[in-house]
PDB file of C-alpha atoms in Angstrom:
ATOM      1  CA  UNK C   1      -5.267 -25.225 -85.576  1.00 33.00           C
ATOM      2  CA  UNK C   2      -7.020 -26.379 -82.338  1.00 33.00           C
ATOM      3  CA  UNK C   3     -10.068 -27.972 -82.552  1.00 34.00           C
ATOM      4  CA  UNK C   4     -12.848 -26.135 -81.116  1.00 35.00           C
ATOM      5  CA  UNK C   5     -16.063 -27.868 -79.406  1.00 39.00           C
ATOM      6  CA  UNK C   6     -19.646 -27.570 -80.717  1.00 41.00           C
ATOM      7  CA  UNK C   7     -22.555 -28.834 -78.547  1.00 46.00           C
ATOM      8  CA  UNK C   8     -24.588 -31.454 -80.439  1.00 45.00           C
ATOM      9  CA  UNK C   9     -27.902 -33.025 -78.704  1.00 47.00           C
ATOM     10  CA  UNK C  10     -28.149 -36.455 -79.500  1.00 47.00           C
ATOM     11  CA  UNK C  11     -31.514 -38.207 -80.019  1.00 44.00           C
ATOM     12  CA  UNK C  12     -32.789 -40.415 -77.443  1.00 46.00           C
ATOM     13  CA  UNK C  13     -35.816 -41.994 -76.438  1.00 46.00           C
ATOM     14  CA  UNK C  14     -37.544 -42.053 -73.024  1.00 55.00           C
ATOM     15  CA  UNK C  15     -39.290 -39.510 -70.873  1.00 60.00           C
ATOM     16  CA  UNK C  16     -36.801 -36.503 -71.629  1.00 62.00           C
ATOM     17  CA  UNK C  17     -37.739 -36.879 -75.304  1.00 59.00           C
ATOM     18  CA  UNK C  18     -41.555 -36.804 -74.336  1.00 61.00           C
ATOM     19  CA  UNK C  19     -41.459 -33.650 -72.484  1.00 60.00           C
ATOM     20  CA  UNK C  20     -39.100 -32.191 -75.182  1.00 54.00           C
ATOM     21  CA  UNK C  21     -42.141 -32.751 -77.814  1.00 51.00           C
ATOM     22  CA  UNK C  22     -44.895 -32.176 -75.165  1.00 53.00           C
ATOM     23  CA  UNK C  23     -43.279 -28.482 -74.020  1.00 47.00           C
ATOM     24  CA  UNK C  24     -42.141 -27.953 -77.690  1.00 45.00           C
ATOM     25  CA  UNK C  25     -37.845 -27.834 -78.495  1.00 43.00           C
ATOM     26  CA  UNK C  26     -37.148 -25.071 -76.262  1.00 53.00           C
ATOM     27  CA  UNK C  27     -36.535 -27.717 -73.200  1.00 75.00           C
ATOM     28  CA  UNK C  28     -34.089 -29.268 -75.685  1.00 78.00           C
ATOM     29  CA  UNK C  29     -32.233 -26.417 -76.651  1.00 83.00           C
ATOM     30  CA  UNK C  30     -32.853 -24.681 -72.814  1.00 88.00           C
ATOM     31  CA  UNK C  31     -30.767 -28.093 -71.566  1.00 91.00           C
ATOM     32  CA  UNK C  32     -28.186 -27.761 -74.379  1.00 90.00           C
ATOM     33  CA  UNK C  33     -27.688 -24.217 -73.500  1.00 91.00           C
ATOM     34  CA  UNK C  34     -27.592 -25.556 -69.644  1.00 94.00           C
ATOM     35  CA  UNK C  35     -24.922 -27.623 -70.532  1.00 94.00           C
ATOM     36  CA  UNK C  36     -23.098 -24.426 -72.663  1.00 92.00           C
ATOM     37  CA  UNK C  37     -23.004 -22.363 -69.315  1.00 93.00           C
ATOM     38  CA  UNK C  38     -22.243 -24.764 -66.855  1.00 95.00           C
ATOM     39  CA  UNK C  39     -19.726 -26.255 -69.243  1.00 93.00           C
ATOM     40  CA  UNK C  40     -21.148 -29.689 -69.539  1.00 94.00           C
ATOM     41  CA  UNK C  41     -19.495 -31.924 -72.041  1.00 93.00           C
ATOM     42  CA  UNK C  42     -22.079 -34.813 -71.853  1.00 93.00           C
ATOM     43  CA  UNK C  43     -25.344 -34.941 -70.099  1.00 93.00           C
ATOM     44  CA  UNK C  44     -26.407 -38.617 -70.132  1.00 90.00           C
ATOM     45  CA  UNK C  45     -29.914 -39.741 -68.857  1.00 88.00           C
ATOM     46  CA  UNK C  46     -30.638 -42.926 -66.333  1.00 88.00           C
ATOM     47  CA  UNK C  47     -33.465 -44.918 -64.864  1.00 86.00           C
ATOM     48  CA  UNK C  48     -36.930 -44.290 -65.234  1.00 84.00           C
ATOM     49  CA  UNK C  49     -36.506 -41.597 -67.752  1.00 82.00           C
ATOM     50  CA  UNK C  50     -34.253 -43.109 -69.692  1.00 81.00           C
ATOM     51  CA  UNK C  51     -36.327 -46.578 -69.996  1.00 80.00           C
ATOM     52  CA  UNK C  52     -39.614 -46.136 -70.339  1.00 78.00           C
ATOM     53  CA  UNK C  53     -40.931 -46.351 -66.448  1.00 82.00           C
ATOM     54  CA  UNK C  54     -41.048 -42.456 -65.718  1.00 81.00           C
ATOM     55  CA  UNK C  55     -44.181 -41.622 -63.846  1.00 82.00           C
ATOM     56  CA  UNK C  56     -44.882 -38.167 -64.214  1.00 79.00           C
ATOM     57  CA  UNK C  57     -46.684 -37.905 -61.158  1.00 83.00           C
ATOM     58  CA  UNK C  58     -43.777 -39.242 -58.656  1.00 86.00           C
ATOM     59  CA  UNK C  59     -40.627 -39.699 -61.093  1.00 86.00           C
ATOM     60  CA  UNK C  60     -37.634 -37.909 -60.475  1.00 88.00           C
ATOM     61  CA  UNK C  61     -35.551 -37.283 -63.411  1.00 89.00           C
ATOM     62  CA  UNK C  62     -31.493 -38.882 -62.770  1.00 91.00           C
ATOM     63  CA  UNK C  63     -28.461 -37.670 -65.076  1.00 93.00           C
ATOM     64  CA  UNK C  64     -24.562 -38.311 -64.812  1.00 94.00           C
ATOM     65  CA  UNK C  65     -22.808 -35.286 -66.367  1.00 95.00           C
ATOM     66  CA  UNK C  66     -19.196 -34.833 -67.471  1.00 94.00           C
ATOM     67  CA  UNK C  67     -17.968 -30.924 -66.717  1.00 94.00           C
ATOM     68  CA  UNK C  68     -14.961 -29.517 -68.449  1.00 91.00           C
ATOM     69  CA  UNK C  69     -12.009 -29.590 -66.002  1.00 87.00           C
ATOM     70  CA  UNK C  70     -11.395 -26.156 -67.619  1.00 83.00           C
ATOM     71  CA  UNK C  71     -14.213 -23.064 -66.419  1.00 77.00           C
ATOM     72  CA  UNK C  72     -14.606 -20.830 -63.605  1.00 81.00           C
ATOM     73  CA  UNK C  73     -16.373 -20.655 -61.220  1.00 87.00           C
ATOM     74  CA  UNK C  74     -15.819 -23.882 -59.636  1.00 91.00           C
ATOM     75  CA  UNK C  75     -16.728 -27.038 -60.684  1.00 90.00           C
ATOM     76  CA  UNK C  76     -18.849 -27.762 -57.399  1.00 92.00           C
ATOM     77  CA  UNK C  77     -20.459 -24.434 -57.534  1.00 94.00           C
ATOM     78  CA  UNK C  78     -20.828 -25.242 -61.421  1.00 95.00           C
ATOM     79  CA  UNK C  79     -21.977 -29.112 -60.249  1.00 95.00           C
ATOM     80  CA  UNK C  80     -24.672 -27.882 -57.518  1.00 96.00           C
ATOM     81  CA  UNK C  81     -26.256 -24.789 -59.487  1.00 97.00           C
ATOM     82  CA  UNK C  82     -26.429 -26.934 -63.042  1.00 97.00           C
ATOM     83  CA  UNK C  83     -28.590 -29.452 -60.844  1.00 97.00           C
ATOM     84  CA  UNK C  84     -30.368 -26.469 -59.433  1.00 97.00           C
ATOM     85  CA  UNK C  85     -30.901 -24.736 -62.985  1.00 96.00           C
ATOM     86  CA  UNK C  86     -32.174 -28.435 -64.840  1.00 94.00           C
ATOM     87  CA  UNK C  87     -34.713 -28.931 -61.591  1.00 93.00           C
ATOM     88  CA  UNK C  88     -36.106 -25.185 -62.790  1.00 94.00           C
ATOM     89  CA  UNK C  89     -36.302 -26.388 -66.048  1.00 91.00           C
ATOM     90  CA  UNK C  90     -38.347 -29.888 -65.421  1.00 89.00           C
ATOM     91  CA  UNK C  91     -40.210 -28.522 -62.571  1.00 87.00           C
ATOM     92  CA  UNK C  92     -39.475 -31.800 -60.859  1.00 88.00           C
ATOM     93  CA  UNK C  93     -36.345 -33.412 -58.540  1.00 92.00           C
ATOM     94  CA  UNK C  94     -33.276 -34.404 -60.396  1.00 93.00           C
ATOM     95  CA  UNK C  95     -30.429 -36.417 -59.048  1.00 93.00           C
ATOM     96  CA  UNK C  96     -26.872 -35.529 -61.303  1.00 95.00           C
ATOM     97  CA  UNK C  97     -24.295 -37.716 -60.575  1.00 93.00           C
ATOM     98  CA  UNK C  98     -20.579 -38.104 -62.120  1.00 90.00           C
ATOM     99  CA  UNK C  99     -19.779 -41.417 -64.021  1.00 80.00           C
ATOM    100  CA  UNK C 100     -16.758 -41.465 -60.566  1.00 81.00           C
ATOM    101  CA  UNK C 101     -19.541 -41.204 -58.429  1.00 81.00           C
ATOM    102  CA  UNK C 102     -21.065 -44.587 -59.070  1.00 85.00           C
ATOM    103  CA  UNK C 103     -18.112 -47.279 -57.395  1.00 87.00           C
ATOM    104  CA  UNK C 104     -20.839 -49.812 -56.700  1.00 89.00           C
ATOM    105  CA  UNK C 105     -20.839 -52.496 -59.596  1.00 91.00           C
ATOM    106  CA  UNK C 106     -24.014 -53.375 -59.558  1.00 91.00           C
ATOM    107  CA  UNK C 107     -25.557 -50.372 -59.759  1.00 87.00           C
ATOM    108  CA  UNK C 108     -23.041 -49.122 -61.894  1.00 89.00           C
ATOM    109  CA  UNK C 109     -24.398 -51.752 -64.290  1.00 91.00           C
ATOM    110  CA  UNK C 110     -28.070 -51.366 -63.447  1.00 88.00           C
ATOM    111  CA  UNK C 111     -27.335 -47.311 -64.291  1.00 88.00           C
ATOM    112  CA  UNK C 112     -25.262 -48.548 -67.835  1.00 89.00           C
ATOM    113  CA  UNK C 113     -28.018 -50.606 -68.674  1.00 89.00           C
ATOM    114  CA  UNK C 114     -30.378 -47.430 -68.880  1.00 86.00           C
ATOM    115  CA  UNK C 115     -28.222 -44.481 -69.881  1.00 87.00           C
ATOM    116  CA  UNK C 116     -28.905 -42.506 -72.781  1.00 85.00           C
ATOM    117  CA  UNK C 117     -26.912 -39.617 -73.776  1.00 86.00           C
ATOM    118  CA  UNK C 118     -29.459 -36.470 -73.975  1.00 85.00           C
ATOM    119  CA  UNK C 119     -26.120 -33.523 -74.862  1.00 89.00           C
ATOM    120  CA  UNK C 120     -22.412 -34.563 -75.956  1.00 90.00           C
ATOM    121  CA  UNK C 121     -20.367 -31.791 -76.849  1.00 87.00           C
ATOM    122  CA  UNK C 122     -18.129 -32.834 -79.577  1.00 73.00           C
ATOM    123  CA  UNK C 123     -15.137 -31.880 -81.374  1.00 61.00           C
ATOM    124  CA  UNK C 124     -14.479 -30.583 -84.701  1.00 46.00           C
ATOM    125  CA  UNK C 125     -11.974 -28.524 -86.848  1.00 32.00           C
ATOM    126  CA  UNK C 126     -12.390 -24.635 -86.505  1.00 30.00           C
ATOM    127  CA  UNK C 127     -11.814 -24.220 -90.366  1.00 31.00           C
ATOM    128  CA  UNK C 128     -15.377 -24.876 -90.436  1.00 40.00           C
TER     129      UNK C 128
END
């Protein structure tokens, strides 16, 4: 039998973690079910958010998502409206970027240093 994929939210620490216990676990399980609709296999958290620097009052919040290939509509209406729907959510900016997005090295290491992953999607057997 095929596997079939079950969302998982995988603890993290930083800023995203904060507001999750500050507004209570429905911003957790509001992103996870962000991720659901939008298909998002992995939502990943960078930067200030992710290390400890986030300034509430000017922060931004900056993700790198992985979408299933698979999904209609789109994936750049599915890209631009998931960025929409999480900067609802937080009430402030976000900046979502792919992991192909980033082709400078540097900051491609500056972002690696940082990331966290906030949703992976994961496989498992559909016995269960």
């Amino acid at each position: 039998m095929p596997a079939t994929l079950a969302p998982q939210l995988v603890e993290h620490r930083g800023a995203i973690a904060r507001l999750c216990l500050e507004h209570g676990v429905e911003h957790r399980d509001a992103i996870a079910r962000l991720c659901d609709q939008y298909g998002v296999e992995r939502l990943e958290v960078f930067g200030s958010a992710a290390d400890g620097r986030f300034d509430p009052a000017r922060s931004d919040f900056d993700f790198i998502a992985r979408f299933s290939p698979e999904g209609e509509p789109s994936l750049g209406w599915r890209f631009v409206t998931f960025a929409d729907a999480l900067e609802r959510l937080l009430g402030r900016p976000v900046d979502l970027l792919t992991r192909d997005e980033i082709e400078n090295p540097y900051l491609r290491r500056r972002v690696d240093a940082s990331r966290s992953a906030l949703y992976v999607r994961e496989a498992r057997e559909a016995s269960e």
